[in-house]
CSV table of C-alpha atoms in Angstrom, one decimal:
chain,number,residue,atom,x,y,z
I,89,MET,CA,84.7,139.3,152.5
I,90,THR,CA,87.1,140.9,150.0
I,91,ASP,CA,90.9,140.6,150.2
I,92,ALA,CA,91.1,144.2,151.1
I,93,ALA,CA,88.7,143.8,154.0
I,94,ARG,CA,90.6,140.8,155.4
I,95,ALA,CA,93.9,142.6,155.0
I,96,ALA,CA,92.9,145.8,156.8
I,97,PRO,CA,92.3,145.8,160.6
I,98,GLU,CA,88.9,146.9,161.8
I,99,SER,CA,90.5,150.1,163.2
I,100,TYR,CA,91.2,151.1,159.6
I,101,ASP,CA,87.6,151.1,158.5
I,102,GLY,CA,87.0,154.7,159.5
I,103,ARG,CA,88.9,157.9,159.8
I,104,ARG,CA,92.3,156.3,160.5
I,105,ARG,CA,92.7,154.9,157.0
I,106,TRP,CA,92.4,158.5,155.6
I,107,GLN,CA,95.0,159.6,158.1
I,108,ALA,CA,97.3,156.9,157.0
I,109,LEU,CA,96.6,157.9,153.4
I,110,GLY,CA,97.5,161.5,154.2
I,111,VAL,CA,100.9,160.5,155.6
I,112,GLY,CA,101.5,158.4,152.5
I,113,LEU,CA,100.6,161.3,150.2
I,114,VAL,CA,102.9,163.7,152.0
I,115,ALA,CA,105.7,161.2,151.6
I,116,ALA,CA,104.9,160.7,147.9
I,117,PHE,CA,104.8,164.4,147.3
I,118,MET,CA,108.2,164.9,149.0
I,119,THR,CA,110.0,162.1,147.1
I,120,LEU,CA,108.5,163.0,143.7
I,121,LEU,CA,109.1,166.7,144.2
I,122,ASP,CA,112.9,165.9,144.3
I,123,ILE,CA,112.7,164.8,140.6
I,124,SER,CA,111.8,168.3,139.3
I,125,ILE,CA,112.9,170.7,142.1
I,126,VAL,CA,116.6,170.2,141.4
I,127,ASN,CA,116.2,171.3,137.7
I,128,VAL,CA,116.1,175.0,138.7
I,129,ALA,CA,118.9,174.6,141.2
I,130,ILE,CA,121.5,173.6,138.6
I,131,PRO,CA,122.9,177.1,138.1
I,132,SER,CA,123.2,177.6,141.9
I,133,LEU,CA,124.7,174.2,142.4
I,134,ASP,CA,127.2,174.8,139.6
I,135,ARG,CA,128.4,178.0,141.3
I,136,GLY,CA,128.4,176.4,144.8
I,137,LEU,CA,130.3,173.2,144.0
I,138,ASP,CA,132.0,174.0,140.7
I,139,ALA,CA,130.5,170.8,139.3
I,140,SER,CA,131.3,169.4,135.8
I,141,PRO,CA,128.5,168.8,133.3
I,142,ALA,CA,128.8,165.0,134.0
I,143,ASP,CA,128.4,165.7,137.7
I,144,LEU,CA,125.3,167.8,137.1
I,145,GLN,CA,123.9,165.1,134.8
I,146,TRP,CA,124.3,162.5,137.6
I,147,VAL,CA,122.7,164.8,140.2
I,148,LEU,CA,119.6,165.0,138.0
I,149,SER,CA,119.5,161.5,136.6
I,150,GLY,CA,121.2,159.4,139.3
I,151,TYR,CA,118.1,160.0,141.5
I,152,ALA,CA,115.7,158.7,138.8
I,153,LEU,CA,118.0,155.7,138.0
I,154,ALA,CA,118.2,154.5,141.7
I,155,PHE,CA,114.4,155.3,142.1
I,156,GLY,CA,113.5,153.0,139.2
I,157,LEU,CA,115.8,150.1,140.3
I,158,VAL,CA,114.2,149.8,143.7
I,159,LEU,CA,110.5,150.1,143.0
I,160,VAL,CA,109.5,146.5,142.2
I,161,PRO,CA,111.6,144.7,144.9
I,162,ALA,CA,110.4,147.3,147.4
I,163,GLY,CA,106.7,146.8,146.4
I,164,ARG,CA,107.1,143.0,146.8
I,165,PHE,CA,108.8,143.5,150.2
I,166,GLY,CA,105.8,145.5,151.4
I,167,ASP,CA,103.4,142.9,150.1
I,168,VAL,CA,105.1,140.1,152.0
I,169,HIS,CA,106.4,141.8,155.2
I,170,GLY,CA,104.0,144.7,155.7
I,171,ARG,CA,104.1,148.2,154.5
I,172,ARG,CA,104.9,150.1,157.7
I,173,ASN,CA,108.4,148.9,158.1
I,174,ALA,CA,109.3,149.5,154.5
I,175,PHE,CA,107.7,152.9,154.6
I,176,VAL,CA,109.3,154.1,157.8
I,177,PHE,CA,112.8,152.8,156.8
I,178,GLY,CA,112.5,154.5,153.4
I,179,ILE,CA,111.4,157.8,154.9
I,180,ALA,CA,114.2,157.7,157.5
I,181,LEU,CA,116.8,157.0,154.7
I,182,PHE,CA,115.3,159.7,152.5
I,183,THR,CA,115.4,162.3,155.3
I,184,ALA,CA,119.0,161.4,156.3
I,185,THR,CA,120.3,161.4,152.7
I,186,SER,CA,118.5,164.8,152.1
I,187,ALA,CA,120.5,166.2,155.0
I,188,VAL,CA,123.7,164.7,153.6
I,189,ALA,CA,123.0,166.1,150.2
I,190,GLY,CA,122.4,169.6,151.6
I,191,LEU,CA,125.8,169.4,153.5
I,192,ALA,CA,127.7,168.2,150.4
I,193,GLN,CA,131.2,169.7,150.0
I,194,SER,CA,131.9,168.3,146.6
I,195,ALA,CA,130.1,167.1,143.5
I,196,THR,CA,131.0,163.5,144.1
I,197,TRP,CA,129.6,163.7,147.7
I,198,LEU,CA,126.3,165.1,146.3
I,199,VAL,CA,126.0,162.5,143.5
I,200,LEU,CA,126.4,159.6,146.0
I,201,ALA,CA,123.8,161.2,148.3
I,202,ARG,CA,121.4,161.6,145.4
I,203,LEU,CA,121.8,157.9,144.5
I,204,LEU,CA,120.9,156.8,148.0
I,205,GLN,CA,118.1,159.4,148.1
I,206,GLY,CA,116.6,158.0,144.9
I,207,ALA,CA,116.8,154.4,146.3
I,208,ALA,CA,114.9,155.6,149.4
I,209,ALA,CA,112.2,157.2,147.3
I,210,GLY,CA,111.8,154.0,145.4
I,211,LEU,CA,111.3,152.1,148.6
I,212,VAL,CA,108.6,154.5,149.8
I,213,ASN,CA,106.3,155.0,146.8
I,214,PRO,CA,105.1,151.4,146.1
I,215,GLN,CA,104.0,151.3,149.8
I,216,VAL,CA,101.6,154.3,149.2
I,217,THR,CA,99.9,152.7,146.2
I,218,GLY,CA,99.8,149.3,147.9
I,219,MET,CA,98.3,150.9,151.0
I,220,ILE,CA,95.4,152.3,148.9
I,221,GLN,CA,94.8,148.8,147.5
I,222,GLN,CA,94.8,147.4,151.0
I,223,LEU,CA,92.7,149.9,152.9
I,224,PHE,CA,90.1,150.8,150.2
I,225,GLN,CA,87.9,148.5,148.2
I,226,GLY,CA,86.5,148.5,144.7
I,227,PRO,CA,85.0,151.8,143.5
I,228,GLU,CA,86.0,153.7,146.7
I,229,ARG,CA,89.6,153.5,145.6
I,230,ALA,CA,88.9,156.2,142.9
I,231,ARG,CA,89.0,159.0,145.4
I,232,PRO,CA,92.4,158.1,147.1
I,233,PHE,CA,93.9,157.3,143.7
I,234,GLY,CA,92.6,160.7,142.5
I,235,LEU,CA,94.4,162.4,145.4
I,236,LEU,CA,97.6,160.4,144.6
I,237,GLY,CA,97.3,161.4,141.0
I,238,ALA,CA,97.0,165.0,142.1
I,239,THR,CA,100.0,164.6,144.3
I,240,ILE,CA,102.1,163.2,141.4
I,241,GLY,CA,101.0,165.9,139.0
I,242,ILE,CA,101.4,168.8,141.5
I,243,SER,CA,104.8,167.6,142.9
I,244,THR,CA,106.3,167.4,139.4
I,245,ALA,CA,104.9,170.7,138.2
I,246,ILE,CA,105.4,172.8,141.3
I,247,GLY,CA,109.0,171.6,141.9
I,248,PRO,CA,110.5,174.4,139.8
I,249,LEU,CA,108.4,177.0,141.6
I,250,LEU,CA,109.3,175.8,145.1
I,251,GLY,CA,113.0,175.5,144.0
I,252,GLY,CA,113.0,179.0,142.7
I,253,VAL,CA,111.5,180.3,146.0
I,254,LEU,CA,114.1,178.4,148.1
I,255,ILE,CA,117.0,179.6,145.9
I,256,ALA,CA,115.8,183.2,146.1
I,257,ALA,CA,115.7,182.9,149.9
I,258,GLY,CA,119.0,181.1,150.3
I,259,GLY,CA,121.0,183.1,147.8
I,260,PRO,CA,122.6,182.2,144.4
I,261,GLU,CA,125.6,180.3,145.8
I,262,HIS,CA,124.0,178.3,148.7
I,263,GLY,CA,120.3,178.4,147.8
I,264,TRP,CA,120.5,174.9,146.3
I,265,ARG,CA,121.3,173.4,149.8
I,266,TRP,CA,117.8,174.5,151.0
I,267,VAL,CA,116.3,172.4,148.2
I,268,PHE,CA,117.5,169.4,150.1
I,269,PHE,CA,117.2,170.7,153.7
I,270,VAL,CA,113.5,171.4,153.3
I,271,ASN,CA,112.9,167.6,153.3
I,272,VAL,CA,114.3,167.1,156.7
I,273,PRO,CA,111.5,168.4,159.0
I,274,VAL,CA,108.8,167.0,156.8
I,275,GLY,CA,110.5,163.6,156.7
I,276,ILE,CA,110.8,163.5,160.5
I,277,VAL,CA,107.1,164.2,160.9
I,278,ALA,CA,106.2,161.7,158.2
I,279,MET,CA,108.4,159.0,159.8
I,280,VAL,CA,106.7,159.4,163.3
I,281,LEU,CA,103.1,159.5,161.9
I,282,GLY,CA,103.8,156.6,159.5
I,283,TRP,CA,104.9,154.4,162.4
I,284,ARG,CA,101.7,155.2,164.3
I,285,LEU,CA,99.2,155.1,161.4
I,286,ILE,CA,100.2,152.8,158.6
I,287,PRO,CA,99.2,149.1,159.0
I,288,HIS,CA,102.1,146.9,159.7
I,289,ARG,CA,100.5,143.5,159.0
I,290,PRO,CA,101.4,141.7,155.7
I,291,VAL,CA,98.5,141.3,153.3
I,292,GLY,CA,97.0,138.1,154.6
I,293,GLN,CA,100.2,136.0,154.2
I,294,THR,CA,100.3,132.7,156.2
I,295,VAL,CA,103.4,131.1,154.6
I,296,ARG,CA,106.8,132.7,154.7
I,297,ARG,CA,107.8,133.4,151.1
I,298,ARG,CA,111.2,132.7,149.7
I,299,ALA,CA,113.3,135.4,148.2
I,300,ASP,CA,113.8,135.7,144.5
I,301,PRO,CA,117.4,137.0,144.2
I,302,VAL,CA,117.7,135.9,140.6
I,303,GLY,CA,114.6,137.8,139.7
I,304,VAL,CA,115.9,140.9,141.6
I,305,LEU,CA,119.2,140.7,139.7
I,306,LEU,CA,117.7,140.3,136.3
I,307,LEU,CA,115.2,143.1,136.7
I,308,GLY,CA,117.9,145.4,138.2
I,309,VAL,CA,120.4,144.7,135.4
I,310,GLY,CA,117.7,145.1,132.7
I,311,VAL,CA,116.4,148.4,134.0
I,312,THR,CA,120.0,149.7,134.5
I,313,LEU,CA,120.9,148.8,130.9
I,314,LEU,CA,117.8,150.6,129.6
I,315,LEU,CA,118.3,153.8,131.7
I,316,LEU,CA,122.1,154.2,131.7
I,317,PRO,CA,122.6,155.3,128.1
I,318,MET,CA,119.7,157.7,128.5
I,319,VAL,CA,121.1,159.4,131.6
I,320,GLN,CA,124.6,159.5,130.1
I,321,ARG,CA,123.5,160.6,126.7
I,322,GLU,CA,125.5,163.9,126.9
I,323,GLN,CA,128.6,162.4,128.4
I,324,TRP,CA,129.0,159.1,126.4
I,325,HIS,CA,129.8,160.2,122.9
I,326,GLY,CA,129.2,157.9,119.9
I,327,PRO,CA,126.5,155.5,119.0
I,328,ALA,CA,127.9,152.5,120.9
I,329,LYS,CA,126.1,153.4,124.1
I,330,TRP,CA,122.7,152.6,122.5
I,331,LEU,CA,123.7,149.0,122.2
I,332,LEU,CA,122.8,148.8,125.9
I,333,LEU,CA,119.2,149.2,125.0
I,334,PRO,CA,118.7,145.9,123.2
I,335,ALA,CA,120.9,144.2,125.8
I,336,GLY,CA,118.5,145.6,128.5
I,337,LEU,CA,115.4,144.4,126.6
I,338,ILE,CA,116.9,140.9,126.2
I,339,THR,CA,117.6,140.9,129.9
I,340,LEU,CA,114.1,141.8,130.7
I,341,VAL,CA,112.8,139.1,128.5
I,342,GLY,CA,115.0,136.7,130.5
I,343,PHE,CA,113.5,138.2,133.6
I,344,THR,CA,110.0,137.3,132.3
I,345,PHE,CA,110.9,133.7,131.5
I,346,TRP,CA,112.6,133.3,134.9
I,347,GLU,CA,109.5,134.7,136.8
I,348,ARG,CA,107.2,132.3,135.0
I,349,ARG,CA,109.5,129.4,136.0
I,350,TYR,CA,109.8,130.6,139.5
I,351,ALA,CA,106.1,130.9,139.9
I,352,ARG,CA,105.8,127.1,139.7
I,353,ARG,CA,107.7,126.9,143.0
I,354,GLY,CA,106.3,129.9,144.8
I,355,PRO,CA,105.1,133.5,144.4
I,356,PRO,CA,107.6,135.4,142.2
I,357,LEU,CA,109.1,138.8,142.6
I,358,PHE,CA,106.5,140.0,140.0
I,359,ASP,CA,103.6,138.0,138.6
I,360,VAL,CA,104.1,138.6,134.8
I,361,GLY,CA,100.6,137.2,134.4
I,362,LEU,CA,99.4,140.7,135.3
I,363,PHE,CA,100.3,141.7,131.8
I,364,ARG,CA,97.6,139.3,130.5
I,365,VAL,CA,95.1,141.6,132.3
I,366,GLN,CA,94.4,144.0,129.6
I,367,SER,CA,93.4,146.9,131.9
I,368,TYR,CA,96.8,146.6,133.5
I,369,ALA,CA,98.9,146.0,130.3
I,370,LEU,CA,97.3,148.9,128.4
I,371,GLY,CA,97.3,151.2,131.4
I,372,ALA,CA,101.0,150.6,132.0
I,373,LEU,CA,101.7,151.3,128.3
I,374,ILE,CA,99.7,154.6,128.6
I,375,ALA,CA,101.7,155.5,131.7
I,376,LEU,CA,105.0,154.7,130.0
I,377,SER,CA,104.2,156.9,127.0
I,378,TYR,CA,102.6,159.7,128.9
I,379,PHE,CA,105.5,160.1,131.3
I,380,GLY,CA,107.9,160.0,128.3
I,381,GLY,CA,106.3,163.3,127.1
I,382,PHE,CA,105.0,164.8,130.4
I,383,THR,CA,108.3,164.9,132.4
I,384,ALA,CA,110.3,166.3,129.5
I,385,ILE,CA,108.1,169.4,129.3
I,386,PHE,CA,109.5,170.8,132.6
I,387,PHE,CA,113.0,169.9,131.7
I,388,ILE,CA,113.1,171.8,128.4
I,389,PHE,CA,110.9,174.7,129.7
I,390,THR,CA,113.2,175.4,132.6
I,391,LEU,CA,116.2,175.3,130.3
I,392,TYR,CA,114.5,177.6,127.8
I,393,LEU,CA,113.5,180.2,130.4
I,394,GLN,CA,116.6,180.3,132.6
I,395,THR,CA,119.5,179.5,130.2
I,396,GLY,CA,118.0,180.7,126.9
I,397,LEU,CA,116.0,183.8,128.0
I,398,GLY,CA,117.7,184.7,131.3
I,399,TYR,CA,114.7,184.5,133.6
I,400,SER,CA,115.4,183.8,137.3
I,401,ALA,CA,114.7,180.5,138.9
I,402,LEU,CA,111.7,182.0,140.7
I,403,VAL,CA,110.1,183.3,137.5
I,404,ALA,CA,110.8,180.0,135.7
I,405,GLY,CA,109.0,178.3,138.5
I,406,LEU,CA,106.1,180.7,138.4
I,407,ALA,CA,105.7,180.2,134.6
I,408,ILE,CA,104.9,176.5,135.2
I,409,THR,CA,102.3,177.3,138.0
I,410,PRO,CA,99.3,177.3,135.6
I,411,PHE,CA,100.0,173.7,134.7
I,412,ALA,CA,100.3,172.8,138.4
I,413,LEU,CA,97.0,174.5,139.2
I,414,GLY,CA,95.1,172.9,136.3
I,415,SER,CA,96.5,169.5,137.2
I,416,ALA,CA,95.5,169.8,140.9
I,417,VAL,CA,91.9,170.7,140.2
I,418,ALA,CA,91.4,168.2,137.4
I,419,SER,CA,93.0,165.4,139.4
I,420,ALA,CA,90.6,165.8,142.3
I,421,ILE,CA,87.7,165.8,139.9
I,422,GLY,CA,89.0,163.0,137.7
I,423,GLY,CA,89.4,160.7,140.7
I,424,ARG,CA,85.8,161.1,141.6
I,425,ILE,CA,84.3,160.5,138.1
I,426,VAL,CA,86.7,157.9,136.6
I,427,ASN,CA,84.4,155.0,137.6
I,428,ARG,CA,81.6,156.7,135.6
I,429,PHE,CA,83.5,157.4,132.4
I,430,GLY,CA,86.4,155.0,132.4
I,431,ARG,CA,89.1,155.1,129.8
I,432,PRO,CA,87.4,157.8,127.6
I,433,LEU,CA,88.1,160.2,130.4
I,434,VAL,CA,91.8,159.4,130.1
I,435,ALA,CA,91.6,159.8,126.3
I,436,ALA,CA,90.0,163.2,126.7
I,437,GLY,CA,92.8,164.3,129.1
I,438,LEU,CA,95.5,163.1,126.7
I,439,LEU,CA,93.9,165.1,123.9
I,440,ALA,CA,93.7,168.2,126.1
I,441,VAL,CA,97.5,167.9,126.9
I,442,VAL,CA,98.4,167.5,123.2
I,443,VAL,CA,96.3,170.5,122.2
I,444,GLY,CA,97.6,172.6,125.1
I,445,LEU,CA,101.3,171.9,124.2
I,446,GLY,CA,100.6,172.6,120.6
I,447,LEU,CA,99.1,176.0,121.6
I,448,VAL,CA,102.1,176.8,123.8
I,449,ALA,CA,104.4,176.3,120.7
I,450,LEU,CA,101.9,178.4,118.6
I,451,ALA,CA,101.9,181.2,121.2
I,452,ILE,CA,105.7,181.5,121.2
I,453,GLU,CA,105.7,181.5,117.4
I,454,VAL,CA,103.0,184.1,117.0
I,455,ALA,CA,104.2,186.4,119.8
I,456,PRO,CA,108.0,186.0,119.8
I,457,HIS,CA,108.7,189.3,121.7
I,458,ALA,CA,106.0,188.9,124.4
I,459,PRO,CA,106.8,187.8,127.9
I,460,VAL,CA,106.9,184.0,127.7
I,461,PRO,CA,105.3,183.3,131.1
I,462,TRP,CA,102.2,185.4,130.1
I,463,VAL,CA,101.6,184.0,126.6
I,464,THR,CA,102.0,180.4,127.7
I,465,ALA,CA,99.8,180.6,130.8
I,466,ALA,CA,96.4,179.7,129.3
I,467,PRO,CA,97.7,176.8,127.1
I,468,LEU,CA,99.7,175.4,130.0
I,469,LEU,CA,96.5,175.6,132.2
I,470,LEU,CA,94.7,173.6,129.5
I,471,ALA,CA,97.5,171.0,129.4
I,472,GLY,CA,97.5,170.9,133.2
I,473,ILE,CA,93.8,170.2,133.3
I,474,GLY,CA,94.3,167.4,130.7
I,475,SER,CA,97.2,166.0,132.8
I,476,GLY,CA,95.0,165.8,135.9
I,477,LEU,CA,92.5,163.7,133.9
I,478,VAL,CA,95.2,161.3,132.9
I,479,ILE,CA,97.5,160.4,135.8
I,480,ALA,CA,95.0,159.6,138.6
I,481,PRO,CA,92.2,158.0,136.4
I,482,ASN,CA,94.7,155.9,134.5
I,483,GLN,CA,96.3,154.7,137.7
I,484,THR,CA,92.9,153.8,139.1
I,485,LEU,CA,91.9,151.8,136.0
I,486,THR,CA,95.3,150.2,135.6
I,487,LEU,CA,95.3,148.8,139.2
I,488,SER,CA,91.6,148.1,139.4
I,489,GLU,CA,92.0,144.3,138.7
I,490,VAL,CA,95.3,143.8,140.5
I,491,PRO,CA,94.8,141.4,143.5
I,492,VAL,CA,95.7,143.0,146.9
I,493,PRO,CA,98.5,140.6,147.7
I,494,GLN,CA,100.2,141.8,144.5
I,495,ALA,CA,99.4,145.5,144.9
I,496,GLY,CA,102.9,146.6,145.9
I,497,SER,CA,104.7,144.8,143.1
I,498,GLY,CA,102.1,145.7,140.5
I,499,ALA,CA,102.3,149.3,141.5
I,500,GLY,CA,106.1,149.1,141.6
I,501,MET,CA,106.2,147.8,138.0
I,502,LEU,CA,103.8,150.5,136.9
I,503,GLN,CA,106.0,153.2,138.4
I,504,THR,CA,109.2,151.5,137.0
I,505,GLY,CA,107.6,152.0,133.5
I,506,GLN,CA,107.0,155.6,134.4
I,507,ARG,CA,110.6,156.2,135.4
I,508,ILE,CA,111.8,154.5,132.2
I,509,GLY,CA,109.4,156.6,130.1
I,510,SER,CA,110.6,159.7,131.8
I,511,ALA,CA,114.3,158.9,131.2
I,512,ALA,CA,113.6,158.0,127.5
I,513,GLY,CA,111.5,161.1,127.0
I,514,ILE,CA,114.0,163.5,128.4
I,515,ALA,CA,116.7,161.8,126.3
I,516,ALA,CA,114.8,162.1,123.1
I,517,VAL,CA,113.3,165.5,123.7
I,518,GLY,CA,116.6,166.8,125.1
I,519,ALA,CA,118.5,165.6,122.1
I,520,VAL,CA,116.1,167.5,119.8
I,521,PHE,CA,116.4,170.6,122.0
I,522,PHE,CA,120.2,170.7,122.2
I,523,SER,CA,120.6,169.9,118.6
I,524,ALA,CA,118.4,172.8,117.5
I,525,VAL,CA,120.1,175.2,119.9
I,526,GLY,CA,123.6,174.1,118.7
I,527,SER,CA,122.7,174.5,115.0
I,528,ASP,CA,121.6,178.2,115.0
I,529,ASN,CA,121.4,179.2,118.7
I,530,ASP,CA,117.7,179.9,118.4
I,531,TRP,CA,116.3,179.0,121.8
I,532,SER,CA,112.7,179.7,120.9
I,533,LYS,CA,112.8,177.5,117.8
I,534,ALA,CA,114.5,174.7,119.8
I,535,PHE,CA,111.8,174.9,122.5
I,536,GLU,CA,109.0,174.8,119.9
I,537,GLN,CA,110.5,171.8,118.1
I,538,SER,CA,111.2,169.8,121.3
I,539,LEU,CA,107.7,170.7,122.7
I,540,LEU,CA,106.1,169.2,119.6
I,541,VAL,CA,108.2,166.0,120.1
I,542,SER,CA,106.8,165.8,123.6
I,543,ALA,CA,103.3,166.3,122.3
I,544,GLY,CA,103.9,163.5,119.7
I,545,ILE,CA,105.0,161.1,122.5
I,546,ILE,CA,101.9,161.9,124.5
I,547,ALA,CA,99.9,161.3,121.3
I,548,LEU,CA,101.1,157.7,121.3
I,549,ALA,CA,99.5,157.3,124.8
I,550,LEU,CA,96.3,158.7,123.3
I,551,LEU,CA,96.5,156.1,120.5
I,552,VAL,CA,96.7,153.3,123.1
I,553,ALA,CA,93.8,154.7,125.1
I,554,LEU,CA,91.7,154.8,121.9
I,555,VAL,CA,92.6,151.2,121.2
I,556,ASP,CA,91.4,150.3,124.7
I,557,ILE,CA,88.1,152.2,124.2
I,558,PHE,CA,87.4,150.5,120.8
I,559,ARG,CA,88.2,147.1,122.4
I,560,HIS,CA,85.6,147.7,125.2
I,561,ARG,CA,83.0,148.9,122.7
I,562,ARG,CA,83.6,145.8,120.5
I,563,HIS,CA,83.1,143.5,123.5
I,564,ALA,CA,80.0,145.4,124.6
């Protein structure tokens, strides 16, 4: 009997495990949606709270920072103590902080609520991935991972559209509040169903595991040092802030040595031996690079359409819809066929994204006076289809050899890399974008240049995928 079979109660062999997965996907959609939905709410939020640029930056980036800090410890907690308690507590905290954010009367109030909201999201997401590892076995994991990949892609891409609809309904001054209030009823339902459906038993643990506070501290400090100069790139002037990056890398190296030492006494916070599994190591590197380019696309596109060209939040959201549709369809298909095609499917998806983004830049260059949402629709659809063939299949392949008792922490580390990649990509692409705008105030040129930088970052992920393909062929 496999680890997954031992870990899952008999009552989860049938329909109930799909019901549990459905609750997890709703929660993942809600927490990941809040990464991108706030982008289009910034003008409304600025009017409503009279927030400074530093406040707005922290509203956007504080969520991602807290999200990334919590992922690995939360995944480990679910591995050891069971996923239901961690999931339900995380959803309860996310729902409460969403309500608090919507009621904010000052920018400081909103920033603090967003930090707690991000921590709650980081607590929830590793439980969803770990639950898939626990309730599904071997090749049958491809379909639920495909659905999770579709959830990730759609939530990120559709966020601006949903935000635009809510702001249009709520009005320009208070519409931003509904971006947060919409989470409350969904969160309450997910909390109740999660308590009823998600398995509460730990993954076959018979011995109480000791905590690893030093590991938690080293990982938290290392991730913070890496992310902080990126989220504060516009507020901290001068090059000194980038000294935090090598300091963060050194801290993470120290974390690696500590975890190896701690593993001699008991199970560590994260088994660094997973990076010796090439499917996990290369897949994590692909995810890091891809999210570095993927997330930045929506950041610069929203700025270009709303601030540069004067489109409304709703139109800006609609312009990104082709990407979301392509991603949704391709994710569902990719999850079903990944076991047949393996890493070449991911490489094909990455190539489609790079080509699609290049065509977006070309369309704006060739037709500078045409409506941007129309001329970019087809290339964004192609890029979205490619994205759907990347996220879900890569996640399936990356976690395929991770043991079930380490599913939560392994997924947490994978998602931590995604959050670091997103922050780094937005910092790099945003720097190119703002530099080009500031030099000659040409928003179209700035968007084209920064979009090509995003495509270049994604091309690095393609290079890693090709290395993995050639490695497999050489061994074969």
